[in-house]
N, CA and C of each residue as an Amber inpcrd file, in Angstrom:
protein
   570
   5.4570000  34.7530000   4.3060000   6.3370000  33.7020000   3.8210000
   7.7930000  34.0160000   4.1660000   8.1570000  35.3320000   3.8860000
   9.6480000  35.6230000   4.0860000   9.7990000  35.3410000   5.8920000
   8.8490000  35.6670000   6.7150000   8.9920000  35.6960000   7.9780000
   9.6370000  33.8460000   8.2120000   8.4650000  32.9070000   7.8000000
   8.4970000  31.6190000   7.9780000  10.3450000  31.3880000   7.4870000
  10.5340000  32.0340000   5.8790000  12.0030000  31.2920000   6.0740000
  12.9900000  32.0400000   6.6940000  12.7420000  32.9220000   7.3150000
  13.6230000  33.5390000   8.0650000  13.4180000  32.7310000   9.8110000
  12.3310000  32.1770000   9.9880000  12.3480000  31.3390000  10.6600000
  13.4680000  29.8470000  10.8580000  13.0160000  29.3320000   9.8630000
  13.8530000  28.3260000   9.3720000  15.0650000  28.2860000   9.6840000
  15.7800000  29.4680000   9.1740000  17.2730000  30.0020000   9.4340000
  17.3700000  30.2010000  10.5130000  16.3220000  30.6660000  11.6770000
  17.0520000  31.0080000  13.0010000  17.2770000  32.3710000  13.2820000
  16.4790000  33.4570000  12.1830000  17.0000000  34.7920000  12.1510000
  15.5980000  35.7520000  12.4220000  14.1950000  35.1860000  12.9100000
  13.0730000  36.4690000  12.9990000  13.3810000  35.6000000  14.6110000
  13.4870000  37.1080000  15.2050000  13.1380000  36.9650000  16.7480000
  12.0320000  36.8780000  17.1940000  10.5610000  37.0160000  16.8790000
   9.0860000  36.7040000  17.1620000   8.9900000  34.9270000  16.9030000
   9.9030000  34.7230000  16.5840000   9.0340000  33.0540000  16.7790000
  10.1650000  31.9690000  17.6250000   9.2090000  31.7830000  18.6110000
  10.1880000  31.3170000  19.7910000  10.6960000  30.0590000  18.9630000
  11.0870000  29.4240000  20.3520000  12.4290000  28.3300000  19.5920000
  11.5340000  26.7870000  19.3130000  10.4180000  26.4920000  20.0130000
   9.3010000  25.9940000  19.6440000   8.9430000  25.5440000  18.3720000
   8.4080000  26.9810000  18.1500000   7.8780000  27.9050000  16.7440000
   8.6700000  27.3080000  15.7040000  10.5430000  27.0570000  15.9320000
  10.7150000  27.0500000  14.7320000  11.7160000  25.8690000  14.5390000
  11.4360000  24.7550000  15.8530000  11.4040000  23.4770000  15.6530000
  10.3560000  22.7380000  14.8860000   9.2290000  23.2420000  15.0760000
   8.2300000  23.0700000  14.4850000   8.2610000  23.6900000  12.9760000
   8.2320000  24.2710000  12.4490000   8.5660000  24.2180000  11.4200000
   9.2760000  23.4780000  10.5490000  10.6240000  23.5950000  11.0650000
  11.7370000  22.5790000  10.8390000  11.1280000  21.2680000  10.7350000
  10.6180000  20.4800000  11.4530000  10.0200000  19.0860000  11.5550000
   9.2390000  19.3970000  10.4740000   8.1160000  20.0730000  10.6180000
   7.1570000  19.9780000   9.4650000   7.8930000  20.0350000   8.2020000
   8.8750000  21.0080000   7.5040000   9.8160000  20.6920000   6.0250000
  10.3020000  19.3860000   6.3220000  10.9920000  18.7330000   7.5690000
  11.8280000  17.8280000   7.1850000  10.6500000  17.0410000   7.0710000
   9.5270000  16.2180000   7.9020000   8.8220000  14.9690000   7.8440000
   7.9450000  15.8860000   5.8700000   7.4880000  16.4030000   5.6880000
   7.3570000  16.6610000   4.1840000   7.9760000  16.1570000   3.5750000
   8.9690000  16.9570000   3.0580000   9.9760000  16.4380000   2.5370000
  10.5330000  15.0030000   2.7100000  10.5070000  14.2320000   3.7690000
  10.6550000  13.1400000   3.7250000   9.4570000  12.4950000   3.1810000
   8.7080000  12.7680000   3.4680000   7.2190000  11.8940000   2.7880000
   6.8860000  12.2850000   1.5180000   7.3990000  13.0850000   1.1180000
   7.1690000  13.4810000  -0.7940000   8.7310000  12.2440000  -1.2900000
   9.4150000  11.9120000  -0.5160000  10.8420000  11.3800000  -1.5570000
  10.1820000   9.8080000  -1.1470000  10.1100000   9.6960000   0.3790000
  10.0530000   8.2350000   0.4420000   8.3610000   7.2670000   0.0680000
   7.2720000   7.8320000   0.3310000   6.0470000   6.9470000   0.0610000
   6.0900000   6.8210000  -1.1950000   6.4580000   7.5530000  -2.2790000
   6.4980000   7.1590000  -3.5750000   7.6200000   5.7340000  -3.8720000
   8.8130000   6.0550000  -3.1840000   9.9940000   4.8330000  -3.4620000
   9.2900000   3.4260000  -2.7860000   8.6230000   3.3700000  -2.2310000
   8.0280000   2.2480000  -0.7070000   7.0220000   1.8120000  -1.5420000
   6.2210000   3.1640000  -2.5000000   4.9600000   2.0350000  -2.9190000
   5.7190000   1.5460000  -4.3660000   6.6520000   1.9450000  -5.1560000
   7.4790000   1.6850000  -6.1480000   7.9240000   0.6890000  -5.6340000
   8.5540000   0.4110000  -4.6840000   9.1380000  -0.9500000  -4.1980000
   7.9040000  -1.7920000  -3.8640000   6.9300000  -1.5950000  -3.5120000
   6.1650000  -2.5500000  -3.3710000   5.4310000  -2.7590000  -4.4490000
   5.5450000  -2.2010000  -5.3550000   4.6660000  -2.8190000  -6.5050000
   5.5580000  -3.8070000  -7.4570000   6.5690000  -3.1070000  -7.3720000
   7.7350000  -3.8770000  -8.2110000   8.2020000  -5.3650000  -7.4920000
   8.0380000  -5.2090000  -6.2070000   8.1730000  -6.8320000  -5.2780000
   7.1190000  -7.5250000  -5.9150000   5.9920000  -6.7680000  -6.1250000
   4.8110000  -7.8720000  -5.9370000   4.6780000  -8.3360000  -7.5120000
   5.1520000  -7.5470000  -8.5770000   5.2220000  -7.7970000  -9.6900000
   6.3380000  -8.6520000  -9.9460000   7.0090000  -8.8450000  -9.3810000
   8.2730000 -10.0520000  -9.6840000   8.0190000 -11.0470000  -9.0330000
   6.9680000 -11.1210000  -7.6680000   6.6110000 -12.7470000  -7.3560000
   5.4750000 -13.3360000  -7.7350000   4.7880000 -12.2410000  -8.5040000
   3.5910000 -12.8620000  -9.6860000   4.4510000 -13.6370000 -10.8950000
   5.5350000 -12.8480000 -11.3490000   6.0810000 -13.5450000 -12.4980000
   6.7290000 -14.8380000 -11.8780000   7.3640000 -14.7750000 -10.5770000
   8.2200000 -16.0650000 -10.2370000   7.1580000 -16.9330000 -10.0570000
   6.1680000 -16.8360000  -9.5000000   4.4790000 -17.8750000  -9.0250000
   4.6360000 -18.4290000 -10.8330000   3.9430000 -17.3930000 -11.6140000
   3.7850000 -17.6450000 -13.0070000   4.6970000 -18.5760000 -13.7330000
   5.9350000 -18.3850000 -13.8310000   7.2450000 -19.5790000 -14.0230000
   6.8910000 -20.5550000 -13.1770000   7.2930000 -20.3560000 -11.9980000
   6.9850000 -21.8360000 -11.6670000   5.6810000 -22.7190000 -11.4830000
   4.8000000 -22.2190000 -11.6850000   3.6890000 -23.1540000 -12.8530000
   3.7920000 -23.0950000 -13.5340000   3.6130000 -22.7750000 -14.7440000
   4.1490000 -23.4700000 -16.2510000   5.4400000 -24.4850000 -16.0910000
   6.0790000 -24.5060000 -15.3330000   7.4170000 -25.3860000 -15.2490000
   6.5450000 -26.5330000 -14.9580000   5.5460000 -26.6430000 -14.1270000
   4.7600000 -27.9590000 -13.4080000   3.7670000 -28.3030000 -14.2510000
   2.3680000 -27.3170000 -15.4270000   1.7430000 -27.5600000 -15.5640000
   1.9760000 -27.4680000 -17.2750000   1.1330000 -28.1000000 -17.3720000
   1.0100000 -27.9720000 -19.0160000  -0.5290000 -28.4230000 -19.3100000
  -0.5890000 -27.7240000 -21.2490000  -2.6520000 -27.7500000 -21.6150000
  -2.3050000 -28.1380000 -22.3270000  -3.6800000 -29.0460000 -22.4860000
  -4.5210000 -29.9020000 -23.7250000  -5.6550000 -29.5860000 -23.9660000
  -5.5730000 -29.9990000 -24.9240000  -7.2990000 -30.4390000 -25.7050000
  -8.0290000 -30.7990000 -25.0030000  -9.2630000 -29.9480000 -24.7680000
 -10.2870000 -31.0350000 -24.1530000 -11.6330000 -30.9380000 -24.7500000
 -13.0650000 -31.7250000 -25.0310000 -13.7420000 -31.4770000 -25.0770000
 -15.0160000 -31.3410000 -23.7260000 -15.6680000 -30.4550000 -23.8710000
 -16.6810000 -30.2570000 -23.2100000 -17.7540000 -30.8710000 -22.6520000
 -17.9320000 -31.3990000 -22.0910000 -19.4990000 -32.7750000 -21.8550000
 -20.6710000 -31.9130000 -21.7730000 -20.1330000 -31.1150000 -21.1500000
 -21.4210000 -30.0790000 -20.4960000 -21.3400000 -28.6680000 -20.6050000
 -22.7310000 -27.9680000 -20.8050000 -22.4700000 -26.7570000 -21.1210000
 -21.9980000 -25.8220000 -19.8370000 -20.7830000 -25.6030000 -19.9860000
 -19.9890000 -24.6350000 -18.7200000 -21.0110000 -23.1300000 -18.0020000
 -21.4660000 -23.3130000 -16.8260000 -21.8080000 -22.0350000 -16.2530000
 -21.9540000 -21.1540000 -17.3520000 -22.2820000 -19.7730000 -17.2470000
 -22.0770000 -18.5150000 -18.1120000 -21.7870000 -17.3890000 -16.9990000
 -22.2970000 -18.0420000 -15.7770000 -21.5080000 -17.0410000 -14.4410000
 -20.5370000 -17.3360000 -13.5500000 -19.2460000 -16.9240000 -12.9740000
 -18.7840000 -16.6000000 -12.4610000 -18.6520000 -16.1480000 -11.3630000
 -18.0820000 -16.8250000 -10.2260000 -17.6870000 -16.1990000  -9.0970000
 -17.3200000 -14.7350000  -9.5030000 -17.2000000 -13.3540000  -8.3380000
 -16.8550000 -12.5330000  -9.2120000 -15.2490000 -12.2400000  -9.3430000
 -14.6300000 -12.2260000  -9.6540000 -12.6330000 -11.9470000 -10.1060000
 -12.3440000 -13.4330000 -10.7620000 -13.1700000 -14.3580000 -10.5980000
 -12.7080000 -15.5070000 -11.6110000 -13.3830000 -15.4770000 -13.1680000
 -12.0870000 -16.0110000 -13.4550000 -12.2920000 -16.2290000 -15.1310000
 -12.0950000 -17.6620000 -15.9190000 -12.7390000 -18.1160000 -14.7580000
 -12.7810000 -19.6540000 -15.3090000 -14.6390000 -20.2230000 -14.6580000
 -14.5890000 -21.4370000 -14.9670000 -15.8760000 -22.4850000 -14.1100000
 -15.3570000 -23.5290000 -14.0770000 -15.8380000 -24.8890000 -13.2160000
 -15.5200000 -26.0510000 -13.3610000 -16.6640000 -26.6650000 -14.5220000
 -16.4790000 -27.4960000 -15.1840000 -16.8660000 -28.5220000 -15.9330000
 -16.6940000 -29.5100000 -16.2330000 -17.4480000 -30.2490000 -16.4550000
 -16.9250000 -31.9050000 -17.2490000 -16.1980000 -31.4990000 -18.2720000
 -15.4050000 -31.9570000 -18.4400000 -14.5980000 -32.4190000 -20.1050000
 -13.8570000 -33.6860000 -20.2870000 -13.5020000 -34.2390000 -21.1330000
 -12.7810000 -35.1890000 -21.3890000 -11.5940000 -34.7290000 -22.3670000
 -10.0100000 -35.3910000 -22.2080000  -9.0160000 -35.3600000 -22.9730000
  -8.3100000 -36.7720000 -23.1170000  -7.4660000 -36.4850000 -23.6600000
  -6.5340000 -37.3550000 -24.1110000  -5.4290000 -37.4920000 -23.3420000
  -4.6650000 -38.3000000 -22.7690000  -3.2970000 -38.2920000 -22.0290000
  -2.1230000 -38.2020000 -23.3560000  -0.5900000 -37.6280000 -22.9020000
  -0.1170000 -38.3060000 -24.3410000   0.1520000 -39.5690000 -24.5590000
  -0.3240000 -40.2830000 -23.2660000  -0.1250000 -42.0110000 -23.5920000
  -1.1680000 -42.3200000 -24.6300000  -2.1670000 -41.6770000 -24.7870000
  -3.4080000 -41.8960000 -25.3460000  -4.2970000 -42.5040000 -24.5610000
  -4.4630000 -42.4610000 -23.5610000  -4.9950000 -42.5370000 -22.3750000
  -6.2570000 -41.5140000 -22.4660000  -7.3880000 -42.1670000 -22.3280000
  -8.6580000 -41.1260000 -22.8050000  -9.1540000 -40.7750000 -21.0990000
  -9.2780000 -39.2720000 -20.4520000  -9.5350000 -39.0890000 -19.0920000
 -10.9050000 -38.6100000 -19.3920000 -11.7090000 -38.0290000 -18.1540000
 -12.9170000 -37.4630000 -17.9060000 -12.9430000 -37.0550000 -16.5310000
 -12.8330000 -35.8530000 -16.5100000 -13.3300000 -35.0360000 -15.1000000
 -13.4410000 -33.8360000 -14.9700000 -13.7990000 -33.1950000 -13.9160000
 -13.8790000 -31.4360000 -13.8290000 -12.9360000 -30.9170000 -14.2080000
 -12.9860000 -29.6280000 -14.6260000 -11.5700000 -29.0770000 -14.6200000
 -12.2190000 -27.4820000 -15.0640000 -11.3230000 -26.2410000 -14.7570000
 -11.3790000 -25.0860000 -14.7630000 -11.6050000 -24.8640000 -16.5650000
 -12.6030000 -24.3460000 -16.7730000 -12.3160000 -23.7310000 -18.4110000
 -12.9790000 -22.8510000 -18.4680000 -12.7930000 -22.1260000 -19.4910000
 -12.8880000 -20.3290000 -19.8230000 -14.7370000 -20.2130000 -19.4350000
 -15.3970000 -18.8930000 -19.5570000 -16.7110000 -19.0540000 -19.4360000
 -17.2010000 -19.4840000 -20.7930000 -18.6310000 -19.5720000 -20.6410000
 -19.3840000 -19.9280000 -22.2720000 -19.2840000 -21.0070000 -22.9310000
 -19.1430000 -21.0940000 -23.7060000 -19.0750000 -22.0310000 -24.7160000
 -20.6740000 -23.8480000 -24.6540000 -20.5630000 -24.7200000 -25.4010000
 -21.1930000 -25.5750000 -25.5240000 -20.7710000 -26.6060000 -25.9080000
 -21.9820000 -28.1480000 -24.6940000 -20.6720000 -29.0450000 -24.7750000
 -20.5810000 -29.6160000 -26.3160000 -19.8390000 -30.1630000 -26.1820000
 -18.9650000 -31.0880000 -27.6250000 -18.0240000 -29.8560000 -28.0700000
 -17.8570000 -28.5500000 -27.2710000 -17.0740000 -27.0850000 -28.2920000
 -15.2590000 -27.7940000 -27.3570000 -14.5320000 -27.7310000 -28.2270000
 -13.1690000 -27.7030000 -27.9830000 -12.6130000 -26.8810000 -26.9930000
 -12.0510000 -27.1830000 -26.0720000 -11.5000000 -26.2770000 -25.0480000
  -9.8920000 -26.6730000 -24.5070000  -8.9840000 -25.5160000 -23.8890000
  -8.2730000 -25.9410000 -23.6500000  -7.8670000 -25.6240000 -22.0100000
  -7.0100000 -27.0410000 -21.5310000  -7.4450000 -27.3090000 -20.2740000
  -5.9300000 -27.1930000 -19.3120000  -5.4590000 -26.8760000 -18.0740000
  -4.1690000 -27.2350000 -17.6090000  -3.9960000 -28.4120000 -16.8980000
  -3.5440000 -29.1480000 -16.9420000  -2.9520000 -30.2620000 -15.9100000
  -1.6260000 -30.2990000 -15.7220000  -1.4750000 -30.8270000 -13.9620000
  -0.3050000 -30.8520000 -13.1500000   0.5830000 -31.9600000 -14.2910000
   1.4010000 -32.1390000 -13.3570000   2.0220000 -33.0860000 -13.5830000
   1.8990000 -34.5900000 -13.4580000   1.0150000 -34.8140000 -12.5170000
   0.4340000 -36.0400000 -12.3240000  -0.7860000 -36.1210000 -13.6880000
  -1.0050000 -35.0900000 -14.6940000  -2.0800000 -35.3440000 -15.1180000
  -3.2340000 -35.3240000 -14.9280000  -3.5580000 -34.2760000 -13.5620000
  -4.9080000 -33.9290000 -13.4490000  -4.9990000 -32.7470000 -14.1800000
  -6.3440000 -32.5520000 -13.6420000  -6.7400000 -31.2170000 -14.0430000
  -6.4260000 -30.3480000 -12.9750000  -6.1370000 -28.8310000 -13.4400000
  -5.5120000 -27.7640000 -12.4790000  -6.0620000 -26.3200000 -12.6230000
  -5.8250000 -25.5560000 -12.0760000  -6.0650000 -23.7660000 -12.7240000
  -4.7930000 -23.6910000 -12.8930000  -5.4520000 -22.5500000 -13.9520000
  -4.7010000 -21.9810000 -14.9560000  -3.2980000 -21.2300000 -14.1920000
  -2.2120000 -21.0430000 -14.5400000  -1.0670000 -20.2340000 -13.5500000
  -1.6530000 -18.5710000 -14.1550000  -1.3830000 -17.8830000 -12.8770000
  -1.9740000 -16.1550000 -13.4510000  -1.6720000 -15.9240000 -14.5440000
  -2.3980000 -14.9560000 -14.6760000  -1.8820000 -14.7100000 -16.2660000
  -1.3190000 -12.8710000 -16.1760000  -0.7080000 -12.6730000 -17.1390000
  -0.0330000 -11.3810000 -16.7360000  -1.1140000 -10.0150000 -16.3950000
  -2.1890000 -10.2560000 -17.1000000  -3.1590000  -9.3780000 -16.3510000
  -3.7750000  -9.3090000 -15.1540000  -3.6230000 -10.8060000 -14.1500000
  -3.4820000 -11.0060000 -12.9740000  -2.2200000 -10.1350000 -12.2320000
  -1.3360000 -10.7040000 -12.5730000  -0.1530000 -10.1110000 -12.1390000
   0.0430000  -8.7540000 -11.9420000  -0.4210000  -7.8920000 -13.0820000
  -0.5500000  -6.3860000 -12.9140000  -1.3230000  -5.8580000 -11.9770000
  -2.5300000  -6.6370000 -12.4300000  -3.6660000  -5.9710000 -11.3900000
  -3.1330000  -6.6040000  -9.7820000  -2.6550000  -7.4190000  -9.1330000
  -2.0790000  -7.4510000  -7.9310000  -1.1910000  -6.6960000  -7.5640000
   0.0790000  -6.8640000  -8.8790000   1.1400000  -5.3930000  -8.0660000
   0.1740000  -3.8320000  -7.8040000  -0.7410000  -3.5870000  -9.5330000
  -1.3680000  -2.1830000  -8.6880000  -1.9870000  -2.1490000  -7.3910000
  -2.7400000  -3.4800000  -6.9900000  -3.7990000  -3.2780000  -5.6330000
  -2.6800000  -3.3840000  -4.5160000  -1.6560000  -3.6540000  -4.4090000
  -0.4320000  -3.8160000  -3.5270000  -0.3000000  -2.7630000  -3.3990000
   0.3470000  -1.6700000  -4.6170000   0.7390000  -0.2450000  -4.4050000
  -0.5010000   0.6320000  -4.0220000  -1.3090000   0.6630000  -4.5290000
  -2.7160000   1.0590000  -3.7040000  -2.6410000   0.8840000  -2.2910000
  -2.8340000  -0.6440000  -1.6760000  -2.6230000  -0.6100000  -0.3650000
  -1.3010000  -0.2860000   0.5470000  -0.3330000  -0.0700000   0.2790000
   0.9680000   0.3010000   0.6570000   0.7750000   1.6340000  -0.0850000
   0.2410000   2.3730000  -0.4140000   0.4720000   4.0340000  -0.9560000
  -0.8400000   4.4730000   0.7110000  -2.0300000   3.8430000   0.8210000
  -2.6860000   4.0020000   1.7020000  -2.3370000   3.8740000   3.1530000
  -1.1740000   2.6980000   3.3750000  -0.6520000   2.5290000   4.8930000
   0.3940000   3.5830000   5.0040000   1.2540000   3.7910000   3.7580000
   2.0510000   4.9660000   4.0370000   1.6040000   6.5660000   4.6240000
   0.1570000   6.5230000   3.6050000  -0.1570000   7.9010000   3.9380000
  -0.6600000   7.7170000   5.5530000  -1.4730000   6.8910000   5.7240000
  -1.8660000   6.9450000   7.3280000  -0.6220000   6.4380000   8.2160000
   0.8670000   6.0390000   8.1360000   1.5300000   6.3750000   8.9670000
   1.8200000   7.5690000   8.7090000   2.1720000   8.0210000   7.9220000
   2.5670000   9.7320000   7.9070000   1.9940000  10.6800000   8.5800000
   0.3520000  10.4070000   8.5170000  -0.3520000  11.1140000   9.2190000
  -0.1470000  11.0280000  10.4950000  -0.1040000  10.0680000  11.0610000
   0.1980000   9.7570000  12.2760000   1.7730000  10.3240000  12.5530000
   2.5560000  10.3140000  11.9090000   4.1420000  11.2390000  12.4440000
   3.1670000  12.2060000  12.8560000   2.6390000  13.0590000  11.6220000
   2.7550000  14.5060000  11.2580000   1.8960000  14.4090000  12.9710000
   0.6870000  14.3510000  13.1250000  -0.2390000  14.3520000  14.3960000
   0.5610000  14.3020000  15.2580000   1.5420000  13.0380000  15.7660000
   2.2740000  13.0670000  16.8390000   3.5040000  14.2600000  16.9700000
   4.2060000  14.5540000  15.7560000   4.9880000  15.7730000  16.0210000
   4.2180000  16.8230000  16.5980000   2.8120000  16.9560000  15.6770000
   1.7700000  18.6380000  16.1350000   1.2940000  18.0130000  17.5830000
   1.3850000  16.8310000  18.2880000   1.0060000  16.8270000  19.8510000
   2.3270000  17.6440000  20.4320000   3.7030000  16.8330000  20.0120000
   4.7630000  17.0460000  20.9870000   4.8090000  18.1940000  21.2010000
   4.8870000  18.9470000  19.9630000   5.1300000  20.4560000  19.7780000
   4.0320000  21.0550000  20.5820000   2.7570000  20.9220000  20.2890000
   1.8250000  21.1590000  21.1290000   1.9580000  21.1210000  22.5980000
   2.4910000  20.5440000  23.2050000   2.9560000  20.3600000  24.7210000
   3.8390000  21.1550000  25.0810000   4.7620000  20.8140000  24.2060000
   6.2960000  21.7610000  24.8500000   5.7220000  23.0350000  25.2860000
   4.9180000  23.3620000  23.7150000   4.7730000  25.1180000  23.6950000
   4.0080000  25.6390000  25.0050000   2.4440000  24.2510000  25.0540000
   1.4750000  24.7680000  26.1780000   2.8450000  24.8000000  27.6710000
   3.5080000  24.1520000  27.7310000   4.6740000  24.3290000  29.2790000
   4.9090000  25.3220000  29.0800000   5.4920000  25.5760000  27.6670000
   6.2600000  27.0060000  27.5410000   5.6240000  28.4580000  28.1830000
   4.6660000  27.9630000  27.5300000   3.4130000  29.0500000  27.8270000
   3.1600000  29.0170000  29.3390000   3.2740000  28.1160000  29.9890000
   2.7120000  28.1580000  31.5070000   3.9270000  28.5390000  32.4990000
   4.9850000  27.6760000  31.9600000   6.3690000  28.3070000  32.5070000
   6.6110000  30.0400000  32.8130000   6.4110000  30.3800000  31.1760000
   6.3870000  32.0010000  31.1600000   5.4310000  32.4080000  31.8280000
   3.6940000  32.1880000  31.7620000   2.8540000  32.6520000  32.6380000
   3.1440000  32.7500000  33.9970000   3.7720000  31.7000000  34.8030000
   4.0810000  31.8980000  36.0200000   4.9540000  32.9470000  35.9720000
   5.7840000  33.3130000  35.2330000   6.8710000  34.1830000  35.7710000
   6.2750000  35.8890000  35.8710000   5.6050000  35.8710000  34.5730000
   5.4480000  37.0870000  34.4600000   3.6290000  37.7060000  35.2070000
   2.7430000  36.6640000  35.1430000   1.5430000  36.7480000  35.4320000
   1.8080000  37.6060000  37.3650000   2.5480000  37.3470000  38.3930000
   2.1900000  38.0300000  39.7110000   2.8300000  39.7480000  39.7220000
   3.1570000  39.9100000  38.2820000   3.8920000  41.5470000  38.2150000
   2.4700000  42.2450000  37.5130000   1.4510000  41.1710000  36.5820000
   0.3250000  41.8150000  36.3560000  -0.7340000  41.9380000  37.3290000
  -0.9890000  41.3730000  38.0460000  -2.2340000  41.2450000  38.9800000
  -1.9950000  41.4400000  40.3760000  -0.8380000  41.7360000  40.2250000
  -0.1460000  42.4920000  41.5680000  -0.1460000  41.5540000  42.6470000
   0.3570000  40.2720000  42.5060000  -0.0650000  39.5500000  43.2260000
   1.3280000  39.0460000  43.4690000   1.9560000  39.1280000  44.6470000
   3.6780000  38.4070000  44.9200000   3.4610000  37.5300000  45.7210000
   4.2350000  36.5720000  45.5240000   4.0330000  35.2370000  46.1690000
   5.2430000  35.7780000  46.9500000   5.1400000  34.7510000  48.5960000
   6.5980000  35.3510000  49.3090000   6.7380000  34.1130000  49.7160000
């Protein structure tokens, strides 16, 4: 270990200049990838959590629920990540306007059971705007997938630095071999 940071510094003469570029790269791209994939997936979770809430506002600004009753007994299954079914129901307009048509409502229940329903603004029926447990669970699967693209670009620095370095050194190595290899094998080129 003491050798490596005496490397670092520029001060053990056994490790060529290669040797301790390479090093160097390896602390700095570290060190850069311990400060920044954490801030990148922090920023990306926190983006994605503020345009769930802005989506979320601006439906409720458009939609609003009523009363509805049930005609029919709603599914009991589910697509799978939804938390609704379509069904018949019927409501009330606030004109008093009596409607009837499909519309998204919770699972379960039986018809004639009270339910409550969203409609646009025109007064249809609509889905529901996310709800904040939507919202969470998207910013986490965001930072999940942006914690995963980070690590595989990183990997990919780190690989492409260990090629470059890898090259220089193999020249290095062949450079020096030529020089010194025709004083071993007694072999002089003229």
């Amino acid at each position: 270990m003491r050798r490596r940071i005496r490397a670092l510094l520029g001060r053990e003469p056994l490790y060529r200049r290669c040797d301790v570029v390479h090093l160097r790269s390896t602390l700095a791209l570290t060190l850069l990838a311990l400060i920044l994939v954490p801030l990148v997936v922090l920023a990306a979770v926190h983006a994605q959590a503020r345009s769930g809430e802005a989506t979320r506002n601006r439906q409720l600004a458009h939609k609003h629920q009523v009363s509805a009753v049930l005609l029919v007994k709603p599914p009991t299954v589910a697509e799978p990540g939804a938390e609704t079914v379509s069904a018949g129901v019927r409501w009330v307009a606030a004109d008093g306007t009596a409607h009837t048509d499909d519309a998204p409502v919770p699972l379960g229940g039986e018809a004639g059971d009270t339910t409550r329903i969203w409609l646009d603004v025109e007064g249809r029926p609509t889905t529901p705007p996310p709800t904040h447990s939507a919202i969470v669970d998207n910013a986490i699967t965001t930072g999940m997938l942006v914690l995963a693209a980070s690590l595989l670009v990183t990997a990919g620095v780190f690989a492409l630095e260990r090629l470059l370095i890898s090259r220089r050194r193999d020249h290095g190595w062949e450079r020096e071999w030529a020089a010194v290899e025709p004083g071993w094998t007694g072999r002089i080129e003229h």
